[in-house]
Coordinates of C-alpha atoms in Angstrom, one line a residue:
M1 CA 101.3 60.9 101.4
E2 CA 100.3 61.8 104.9
W3 CA 102.1 62.7 108.1
S4 CA 101.3 62.2 111.7
I5 CA 100.6 65.2 114.0
Q6 CA 104.0 64.7 115.7
E7 CA 105.8 64.7 112.3
I8 CA 104.0 67.9 111.1
A9 CA 104.6 69.7 114.4
K10 CA 108.3 68.9 114.3
K11 CA 108.8 70.0 110.7
A12 CA 106.7 73.2 111.1
G13 CA 108.5 74.2 114.3
T14 CA 105.3 74.1 116.4
T15 CA 103.7 71.7 118.8
S16 CA 101.0 69.0 118.6
R17 CA 99.0 71.0 121.1
T18 CA 99.0 74.0 118.8
L19 CA 97.9 71.9 115.8
R20 CA 95.1 70.4 117.9
H21 CA 94.0 73.9 118.9
Y22 CA 93.9 74.9 115.2
G23 CA 91.7 71.9 114.7
E24 CA 89.4 72.9 117.5
R25 CA 89.1 76.4 116.0
G26 CA 88.1 74.9 112.6
L27 CA 91.3 76.1 111.0
L28 CA 93.1 72.8 110.3
E29 CA 91.2 69.6 110.2
P30 CA 93.2 66.3 110.0
S31 CA 92.7 64.3 106.8
R32 CA 91.9 61.3 109.1
I33 CA 92.2 60.1 112.7
G34 CA 93.7 56.7 113.1
A35 CA 92.4 53.9 115.3
N36 CA 95.0 54.9 117.9
G37 CA 93.5 58.4 118.0
Y38 CA 96.5 60.0 116.2
R39 CA 95.7 62.8 113.7
Y40 CA 97.2 62.5 110.2
Y41 CA 97.5 65.3 107.6
D42 CA 97.7 65.0 103.8
Q43 CA 99.3 67.4 101.3
A44 CA 96.3 69.7 101.4
G45 CA 96.7 69.9 105.2
L46 CA 100.3 70.9 104.8
V47 CA 99.5 73.7 102.4
R48 CA 96.7 75.0 104.7
L49 CA 99.1 74.9 107.7
Q50 CA 101.6 76.9 105.7
R51 CA 99.0 79.5 104.9
I52 CA 98.1 79.7 108.6
L53 CA 101.7 80.1 109.7
L54 CA 102.3 82.8 107.1
L55 CA 99.3 84.7 108.3
R56 CA 100.3 84.4 111.9
E57 CA 103.7 85.9 111.0
L58 CA 101.9 88.8 109.5
G59 CA 100.3 89.3 112.9
L60 CA 96.8 88.1 112.3
S61 CA 94.7 86.7 115.1
L62 CA 93.1 83.3 114.7
P63 CA 89.6 84.6 114.0
A64 CA 91.0 86.9 111.4
I65 CA 92.9 84.0 109.8
A66 CA 89.7 82.0 109.7
E67 CA 88.0 84.8 107.8
V68 CA 90.9 85.1 105.3
L69 CA 90.9 81.4 104.7
A70 CA 87.2 81.3 104.3
G71 CA 87.4 84.0 101.7
Q72 CA 90.3 82.4 99.8
R73 CA 89.1 79.1 98.4
D74 CA 91.7 79.0 95.7
A75 CA 94.9 77.8 97.5
S76 CA 97.2 78.7 94.6
A77 CA 95.9 82.2 94.4
A78 CA 96.2 82.6 98.1
L79 CA 99.8 81.4 98.1
R80 CA 100.6 83.8 95.3
T81 CA 99.3 86.6 97.4
H82 CA 101.4 85.5 100.4
L83 CA 104.4 85.1 98.2
A84 CA 104.0 88.6 96.8
L85 CA 103.7 90.1 100.3
L86 CA 106.7 88.2 101.5
E87 CA 108.8 89.3 98.6
Q88 CA 107.8 92.9 99.2
E89 CA 108.7 92.6 102.8
R90 CA 112.0 91.0 101.9
E91 CA 112.8 93.8 99.5
R92 CA 111.9 96.5 102.1
I93 CA 114.0 94.8 104.8
G94 CA 116.9 94.4 102.5
R95 CA 116.8 98.2 101.8
Q96 CA 116.6 99.0 105.5
I97 CA 119.6 96.7 106.2
A98 CA 121.6 98.4 103.4
S99 CA 120.5 101.8 104.8
V100 CA 121.7 101.0 108.3
R101 CA 125.0 99.6 107.1
T102 CA 125.6 102.8 105.1
T103 CA 124.7 105.0 108.1
L104 CA 127.0 103.0 110.3
R105 CA 129.9 103.1 107.9
K106 CA 129.7 106.8 107.2
T107 CA 129.2 107.6 110.9
E108 CA 132.3 105.7 111.8
R109 CA 134.3 107.4 109.1
G110 CA 132.9 110.8 109.8
E111 CA 131.5 111.1 106.4
E112 CA 128.5 113.3 105.4
L113 CA 125.1 111.5 105.5
M114 CA 122.5 111.8 102.8
A115 CA 118.9 111.8 103.8
D116 CA 117.9 109.5 100.8
E117 CA 120.4 106.9 102.1
V118 CA 119.4 107.1 105.7
F119 CA 115.7 106.6 105.1
D120 CA 115.8 104.1 102.2
G121 CA 113.4 101.3 103.0
F122 CA 111.4 103.5 105.3
D123 CA 109.7 105.4 102.4
H124 CA 105.9 105.5 102.4
T125 CA 106.0 105.7 98.6
R126 CA 106.4 102.0 98.4
Y127 CA 102.6 102.0 98.4
E128 CA 102.5 104.2 95.3
E129 CA 101.6 101.5 92.8
E130 CA 98.9 100.0 95.1
V131 CA 97.3 103.3 95.9
T132 CA 97.3 104.3 92.2
E133 CA 95.7 101.1 91.2
R134 CA 93.0 101.3 93.9
W135 CA 92.1 105.0 93.8
G136 CA 93.8 106.6 90.8
R137 CA 97.0 108.6 90.2
D138 CA 95.5 111.8 91.3
A139 CA 94.7 110.4 94.7
Y140 CA 98.2 109.2 95.2
E141 CA 99.8 112.4 94.0
K142 CA 97.5 114.6 96.2
G143 CA 98.2 112.5 99.3
D144 CA 102.0 112.4 98.6
R145 CA 102.2 116.2 98.1
W146 CA 100.3 116.7 101.3
W147 CA 102.4 114.3 103.3
R148 CA 105.7 115.7 102.1
S149 CA 104.6 119.2 102.9
L150 CA 104.0 118.4 106.6
P151 CA 106.6 119.3 109.2
D152 CA 107.9 116.3 111.2
A153 CA 105.8 117.3 114.3
E154 CA 102.6 117.3 112.2
K155 CA 103.5 113.9 110.6
K156 CA 103.9 112.5 114.1
A157 CA 100.7 114.0 115.4
F158 CA 98.8 112.6 112.3
T159 CA 100.2 109.1 112.9
E160 CA 99.5 109.2 116.6
E161 CA 95.9 110.3 116.0
Q162 CA 95.2 107.3 113.9
A163 CA 97.0 105.0 116.5
G164 CA 94.6 106.4 119.2
I165 CA 91.6 105.7 117.0
A166 CA 92.7 102.2 116.4
R167 CA 93.3 101.6 120.1
D168 CA 89.8 102.9 120.9
F169 CA 88.3 100.5 118.3
G170 CA 90.3 97.7 119.9
R171 CA 88.8 98.5 123.3
A172 CA 85.3 98.6 121.8
A173 CA 85.9 95.2 120.2
R174 CA 87.2 93.7 123.4
D175 CA 84.1 95.1 125.2
G176 CA 81.8 93.5 122.6
L177 CA 80.3 96.8 121.5
A178 CA 78.1 96.7 118.4
A179 CA 79.2 98.6 115.2
D180 CA 76.0 100.6 115.3
S181 CA 76.3 101.6 118.9
D182 CA 76.7 105.2 119.9
E183 CA 80.1 104.6 121.3
V184 CA 81.5 102.9 118.2
Q185 CA 79.9 105.4 115.8
A186 CA 81.6 108.2 117.8
I187 CA 85.0 106.5 117.1
A188 CA 83.9 106.0 113.4
R189 CA 83.3 109.7 113.1
R190 CA 86.8 110.4 114.3
Q191 CA 88.1 107.8 111.7
I192 CA 86.2 109.5 108.9
A193 CA 87.4 113.0 110.0
W194 CA 91.0 111.7 110.0
L195 CA 90.5 110.3 106.5
S196 CA 88.9 113.5 105.4
T197 CA 92.3 115.3 105.9
T198 CA 93.5 113.9 102.6
V199 CA 90.3 112.8 100.7
T200 CA 86.6 113.5 100.4
P201 CA 85.2 110.2 101.4
S202 CA 82.2 108.9 99.5
K203 CA 79.9 106.2 100.7
E204 CA 81.4 103.7 98.3
Y205 CA 85.0 104.7 99.3
L206 CA 84.3 104.2 103.0
I207 CA 82.6 100.8 102.5
G208 CA 85.4 99.7 100.1
L209 CA 88.2 100.9 102.4
G210 CA 86.6 99.2 105.4
Q211 CA 86.4 95.9 103.5
M212 CA 90.1 96.3 102.6
Y213 CA 90.9 96.5 106.3
V214 CA 89.6 92.9 106.6
D215 CA 90.7 91.5 103.2
D216 CA 94.3 92.8 103.3
P217 CA 96.4 90.9 106.0
R218 CA 98.6 93.9 106.5
F219 CA 95.7 96.2 107.5
T220 CA 94.0 93.4 109.5
A221 CA 97.2 92.8 111.5
N222 CA 97.5 96.6 112.2
Y223 CA 94.1 96.7 113.7
D224 CA 93.9 93.3 115.3
K225 CA 97.0 93.9 117.3
H226 CA 94.7 95.9 119.5
G227 CA 92.4 92.9 120.0
E228 CA 90.9 90.1 118.0
G229 CA 88.1 91.2 115.7
T230 CA 89.0 94.9 115.7
A231 CA 89.4 95.1 111.9
V232 CA 86.0 93.6 111.4
L233 CA 84.5 96.1 113.8
V234 CA 86.1 99.0 112.0
R235 CA 84.8 97.7 108.7
D236 CA 81.2 97.3 110.0
A237 CA 81.3 100.7 111.8
M238 CA 82.5 102.5 108.7
K239 CA 79.7 100.8 106.7
V240 CA 77.1 101.8 109.2
Y241 CA 78.4 105.4 109.2
A242 CA 78.5 105.6 105.4
E243 CA 75.0 104.2 105.0
R244 CA 73.6 106.6 107.7
N245 CA 75.4 109.7 106.7
L246 CA 76.4 109.6 103.0

């Protein structure tokens, strides 16, 4: 089966103009173009568009989506990854909804609030399994103990410091600065110093972490919200720093 560009746009809740733009960017080629100039898409096109739309909802820019799609040739594996991310997000949002409902109910009744109830769904420990798998149990437990020991003001300062670093990387990406330039390497040094608060980064760790910023849509979205290509610049800058200094 195949569908016209108008049919696909309507079913996907987008526009023909957007689909043509995806085609111009090399993201979504039609399966054929009719004699009347209309674009038609087959089942493979539908699956690819679904992947594009899912990545857009995660906040990725079009260049970042192109890199993800280029690196994920197996459509089934890519969809399983998307499904897992969506299910994780659904579970987290469900916990947040329940938490807010509990807070509202108890506040209206004048009942005592429990911290575990108020902040359910906002807990950084949802990354426990992932961190343990990537870097080991000791790495997770050390970071978790350190984070829990911080006063709220220090937690806020730590988070804001990273946000400032990400914004500076974003400005550098928008300005077209190279990863090995003095300006970008100065930002990379701040990034490494920030990471060194909780770990002793090795060359392999920094290169692997930088690659994860590009491979994992969540991290890519977090950086690329400051400008398209920011995550790629962070990855390249960390690699340059690691190879020069470690």
